[in-house]
PDB file of C-alpha atoms in Angstrom:
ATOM      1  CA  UNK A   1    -141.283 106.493-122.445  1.00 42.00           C
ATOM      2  CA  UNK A   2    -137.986 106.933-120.587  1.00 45.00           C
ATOM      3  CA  UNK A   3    -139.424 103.255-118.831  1.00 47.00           C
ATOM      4  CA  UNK A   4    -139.543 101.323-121.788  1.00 45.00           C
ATOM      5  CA  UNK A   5    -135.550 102.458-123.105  1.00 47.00           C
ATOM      6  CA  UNK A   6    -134.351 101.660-119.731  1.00 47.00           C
ATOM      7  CA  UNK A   7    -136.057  98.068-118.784  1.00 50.00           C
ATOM      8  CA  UNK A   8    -134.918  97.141-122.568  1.00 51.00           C
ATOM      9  CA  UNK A   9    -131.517  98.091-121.540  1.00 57.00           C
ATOM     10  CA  UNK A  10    -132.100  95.775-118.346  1.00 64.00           C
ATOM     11  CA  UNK A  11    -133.671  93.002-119.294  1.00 58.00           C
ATOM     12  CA  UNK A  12    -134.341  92.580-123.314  1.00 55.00           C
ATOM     13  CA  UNK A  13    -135.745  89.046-122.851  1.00 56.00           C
ATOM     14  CA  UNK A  14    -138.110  90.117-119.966  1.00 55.00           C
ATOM     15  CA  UNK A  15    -139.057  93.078-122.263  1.00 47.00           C
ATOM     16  CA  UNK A  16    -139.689  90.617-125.371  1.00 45.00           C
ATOM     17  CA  UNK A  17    -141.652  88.599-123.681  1.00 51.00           C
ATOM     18  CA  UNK A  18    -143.680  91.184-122.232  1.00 51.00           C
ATOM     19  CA  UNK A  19    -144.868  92.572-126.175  1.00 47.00           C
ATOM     20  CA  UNK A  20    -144.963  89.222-126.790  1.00 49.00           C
ATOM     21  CA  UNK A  21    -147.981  88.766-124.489  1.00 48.00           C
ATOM     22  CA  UNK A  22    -149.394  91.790-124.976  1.00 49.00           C
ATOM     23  CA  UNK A  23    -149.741  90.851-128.800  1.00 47.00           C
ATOM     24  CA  UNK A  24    -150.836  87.684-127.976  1.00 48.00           C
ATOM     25  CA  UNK A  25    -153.434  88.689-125.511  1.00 49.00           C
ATOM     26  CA  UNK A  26    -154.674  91.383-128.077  1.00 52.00           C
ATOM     27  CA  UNK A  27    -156.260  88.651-130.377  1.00 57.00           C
ATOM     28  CA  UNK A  28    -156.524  86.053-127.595  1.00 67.00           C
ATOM     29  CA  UNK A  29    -160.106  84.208-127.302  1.00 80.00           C
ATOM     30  CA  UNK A  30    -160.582  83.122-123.337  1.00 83.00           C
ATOM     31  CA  UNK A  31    -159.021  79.815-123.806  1.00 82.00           C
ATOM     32  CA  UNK A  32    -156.045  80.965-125.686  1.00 89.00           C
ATOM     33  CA  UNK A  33    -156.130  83.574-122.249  1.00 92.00           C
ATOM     34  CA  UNK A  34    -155.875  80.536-119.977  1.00 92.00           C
ATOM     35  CA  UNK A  35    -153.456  78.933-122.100  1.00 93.00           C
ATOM     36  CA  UNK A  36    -151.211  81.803-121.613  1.00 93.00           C
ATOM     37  CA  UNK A  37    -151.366  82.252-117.908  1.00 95.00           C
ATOM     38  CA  UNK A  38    -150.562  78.838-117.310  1.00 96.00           C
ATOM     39  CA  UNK A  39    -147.222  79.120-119.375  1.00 95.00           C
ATOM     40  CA  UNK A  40    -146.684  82.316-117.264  1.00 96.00           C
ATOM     41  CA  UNK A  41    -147.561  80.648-114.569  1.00 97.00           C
ATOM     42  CA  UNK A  42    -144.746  78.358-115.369  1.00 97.00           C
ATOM     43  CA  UNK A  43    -142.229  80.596-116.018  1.00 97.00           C
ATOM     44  CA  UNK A  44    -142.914  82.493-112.377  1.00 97.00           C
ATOM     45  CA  UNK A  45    -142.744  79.356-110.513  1.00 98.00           C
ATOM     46  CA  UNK A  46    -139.593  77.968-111.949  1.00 98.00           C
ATOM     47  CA  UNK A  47    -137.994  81.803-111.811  1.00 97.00           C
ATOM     48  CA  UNK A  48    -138.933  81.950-108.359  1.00 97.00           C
ATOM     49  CA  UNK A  49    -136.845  78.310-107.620  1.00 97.00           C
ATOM     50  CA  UNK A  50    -133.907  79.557-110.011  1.00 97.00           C
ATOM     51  CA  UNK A  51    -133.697  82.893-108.057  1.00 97.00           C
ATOM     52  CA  UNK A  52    -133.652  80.786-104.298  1.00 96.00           C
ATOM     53  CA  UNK A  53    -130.582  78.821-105.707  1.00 96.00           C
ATOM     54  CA  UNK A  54    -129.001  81.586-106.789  1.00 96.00           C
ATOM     55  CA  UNK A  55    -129.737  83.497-103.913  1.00 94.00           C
ATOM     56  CA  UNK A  56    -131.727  86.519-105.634  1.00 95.00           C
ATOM     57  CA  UNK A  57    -133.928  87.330-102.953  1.00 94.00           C
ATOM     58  CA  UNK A  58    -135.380  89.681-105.028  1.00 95.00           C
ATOM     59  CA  UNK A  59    -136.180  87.861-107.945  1.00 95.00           C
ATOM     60  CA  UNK A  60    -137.914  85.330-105.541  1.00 96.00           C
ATOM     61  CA  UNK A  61    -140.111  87.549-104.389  1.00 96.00           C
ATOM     62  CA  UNK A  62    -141.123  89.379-107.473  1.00 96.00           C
ATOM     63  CA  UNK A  63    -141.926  86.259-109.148  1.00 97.00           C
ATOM     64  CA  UNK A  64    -143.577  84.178-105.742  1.00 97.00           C
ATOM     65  CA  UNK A  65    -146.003  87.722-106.395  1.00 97.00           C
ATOM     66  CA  UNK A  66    -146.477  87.063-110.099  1.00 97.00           C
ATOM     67  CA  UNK A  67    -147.498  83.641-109.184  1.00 97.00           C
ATOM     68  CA  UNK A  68    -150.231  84.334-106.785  1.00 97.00           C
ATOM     69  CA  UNK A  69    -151.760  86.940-109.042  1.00 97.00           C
ATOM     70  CA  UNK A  70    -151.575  84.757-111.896  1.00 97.00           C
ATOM     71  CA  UNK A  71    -153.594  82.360-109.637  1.00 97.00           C
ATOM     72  CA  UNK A  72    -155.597  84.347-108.458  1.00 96.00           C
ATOM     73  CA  UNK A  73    -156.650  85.534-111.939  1.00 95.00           C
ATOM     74  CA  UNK A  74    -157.101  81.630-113.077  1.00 96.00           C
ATOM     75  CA  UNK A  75    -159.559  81.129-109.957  1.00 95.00           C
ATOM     76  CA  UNK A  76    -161.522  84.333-110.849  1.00 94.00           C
ATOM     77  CA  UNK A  77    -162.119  82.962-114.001  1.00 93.00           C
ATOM     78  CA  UNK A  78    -163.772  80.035-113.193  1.00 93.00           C
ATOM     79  CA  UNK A  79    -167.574  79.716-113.945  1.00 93.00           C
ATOM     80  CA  UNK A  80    -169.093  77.813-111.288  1.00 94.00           C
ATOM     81  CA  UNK A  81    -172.458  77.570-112.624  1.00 94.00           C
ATOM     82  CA  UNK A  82    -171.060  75.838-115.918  1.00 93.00           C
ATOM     83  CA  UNK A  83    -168.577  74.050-114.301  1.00 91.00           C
ATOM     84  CA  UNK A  84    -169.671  72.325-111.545  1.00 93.00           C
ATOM     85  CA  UNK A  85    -166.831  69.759-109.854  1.00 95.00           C
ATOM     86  CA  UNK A  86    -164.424  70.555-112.589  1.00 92.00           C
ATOM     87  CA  UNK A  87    -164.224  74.349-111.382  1.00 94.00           C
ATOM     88  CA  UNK A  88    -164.080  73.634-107.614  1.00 96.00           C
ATOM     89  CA  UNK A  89    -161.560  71.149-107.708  1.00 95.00           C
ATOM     90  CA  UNK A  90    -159.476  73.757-109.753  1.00 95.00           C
ATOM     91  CA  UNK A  91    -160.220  76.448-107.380  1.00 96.00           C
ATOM     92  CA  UNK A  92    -159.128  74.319-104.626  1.00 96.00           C
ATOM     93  CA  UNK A  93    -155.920  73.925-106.731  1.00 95.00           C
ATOM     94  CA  UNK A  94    -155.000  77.116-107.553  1.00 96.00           C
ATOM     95  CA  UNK A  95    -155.751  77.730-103.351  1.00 97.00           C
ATOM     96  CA  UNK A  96    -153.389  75.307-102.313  1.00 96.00           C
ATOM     97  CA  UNK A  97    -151.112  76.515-104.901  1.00 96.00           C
ATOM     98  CA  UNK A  98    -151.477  79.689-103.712  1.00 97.00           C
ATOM     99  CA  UNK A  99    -150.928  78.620 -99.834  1.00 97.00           C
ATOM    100  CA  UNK A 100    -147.361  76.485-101.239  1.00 96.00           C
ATOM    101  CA  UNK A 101    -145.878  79.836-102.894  1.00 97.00           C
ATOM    102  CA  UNK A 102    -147.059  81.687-100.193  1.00 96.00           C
ATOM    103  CA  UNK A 103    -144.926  79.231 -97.694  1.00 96.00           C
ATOM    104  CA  UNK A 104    -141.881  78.500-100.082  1.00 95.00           C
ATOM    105  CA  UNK A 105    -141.686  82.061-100.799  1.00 93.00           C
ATOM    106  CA  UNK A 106    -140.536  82.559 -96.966  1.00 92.00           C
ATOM    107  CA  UNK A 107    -138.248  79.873 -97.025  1.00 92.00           C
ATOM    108  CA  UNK A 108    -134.911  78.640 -98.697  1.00 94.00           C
ATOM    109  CA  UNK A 109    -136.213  75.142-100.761  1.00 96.00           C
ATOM    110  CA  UNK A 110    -136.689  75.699-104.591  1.00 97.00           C
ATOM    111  CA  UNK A 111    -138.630  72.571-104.675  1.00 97.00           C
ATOM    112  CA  UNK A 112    -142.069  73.290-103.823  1.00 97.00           C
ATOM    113  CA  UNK A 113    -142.304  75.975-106.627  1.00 97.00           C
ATOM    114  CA  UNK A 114    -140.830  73.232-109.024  1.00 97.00           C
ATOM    115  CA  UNK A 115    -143.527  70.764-107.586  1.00 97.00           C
ATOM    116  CA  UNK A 116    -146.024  73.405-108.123  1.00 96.00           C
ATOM    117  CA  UNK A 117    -144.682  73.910-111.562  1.00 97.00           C
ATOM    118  CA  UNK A 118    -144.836  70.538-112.177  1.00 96.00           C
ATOM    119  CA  UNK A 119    -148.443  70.040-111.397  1.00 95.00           C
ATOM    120  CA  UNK A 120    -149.821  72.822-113.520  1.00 95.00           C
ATOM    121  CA  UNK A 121    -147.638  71.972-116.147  1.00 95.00           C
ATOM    122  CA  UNK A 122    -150.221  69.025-116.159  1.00 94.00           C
ATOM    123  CA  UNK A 123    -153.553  71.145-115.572  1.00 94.00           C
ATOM    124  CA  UNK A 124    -151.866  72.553-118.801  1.00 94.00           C
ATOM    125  CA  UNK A 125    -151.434  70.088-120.750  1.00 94.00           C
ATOM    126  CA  UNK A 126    -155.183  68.918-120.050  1.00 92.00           C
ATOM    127  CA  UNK A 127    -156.432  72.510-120.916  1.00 89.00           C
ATOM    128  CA  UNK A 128    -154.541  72.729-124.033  1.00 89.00           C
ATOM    129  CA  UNK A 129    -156.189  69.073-125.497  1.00 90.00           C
ATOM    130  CA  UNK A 130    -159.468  70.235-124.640  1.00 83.00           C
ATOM    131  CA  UNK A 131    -159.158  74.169-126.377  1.00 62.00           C
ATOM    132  CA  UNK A 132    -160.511  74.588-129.436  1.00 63.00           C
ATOM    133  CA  UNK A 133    -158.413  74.963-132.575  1.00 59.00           C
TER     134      UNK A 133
END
């Protein structure tokens, strides 16, 4: 419990945002799922360029971390069998995402996690037009 009072006390909007996806993910279907690592996604990537300009070296790498799990989690969810091309050109995305964190994450350029932003900002996009409402 002591955890909770004391990351609030840190960081209220990380904390917010935190319940906020655990309530979301409580009544989440698996598109709505997808939907929501993508914006988290997002939010890592461009966190991870905002802490190399400011120098946060820690920040960087916490979120660099965040972003490779989240990918990882969006390539295990992929279901080959049903989705033929569609699901291994996306798992060859979310690899060379992957490989681009993985390298910008070493170095001092915020860019390639804004490119990478950038590009599944897009993926987004597409996924949200096709989820059921």
């Amino acid at each position: 419990m002591t955890y909770y009072a004391t990351t609030i006390g840190r960081n209220p909007e990380a904390t917010y945002r935190q319940i906020d996806i655990v309530g979301r993910t409580g009544e989440a279907d698996p598109h709505q799922l997808v939907q929501l690592l993508y914006e988290e996604l997002g939010r890592a990537l461009r966190a991870a360029a905002a802490a190399i300009e400011s120098g946060n070296v820690a920040i960087r790498a916490e979120k660099a971390t965040r972003s490779i799990a989240i990918l990882f989690a969006l390539e295990a969810g992929l279901d080959f069998e049903r989705g033929g091309d569609l699901a291994k050109t996306l798992a060859n995305l979310y690899r060379g995402a992957r490989r681009t964190v993985i390298d910008a994450s070493l170095g001092q350029d915020p860019q390639p996690f804004l490119d990478a932003a950038e590009n599944i900002a897009g993926i987004a996009e597409a996924w949200r037009s096709l989820t059921p409402r």
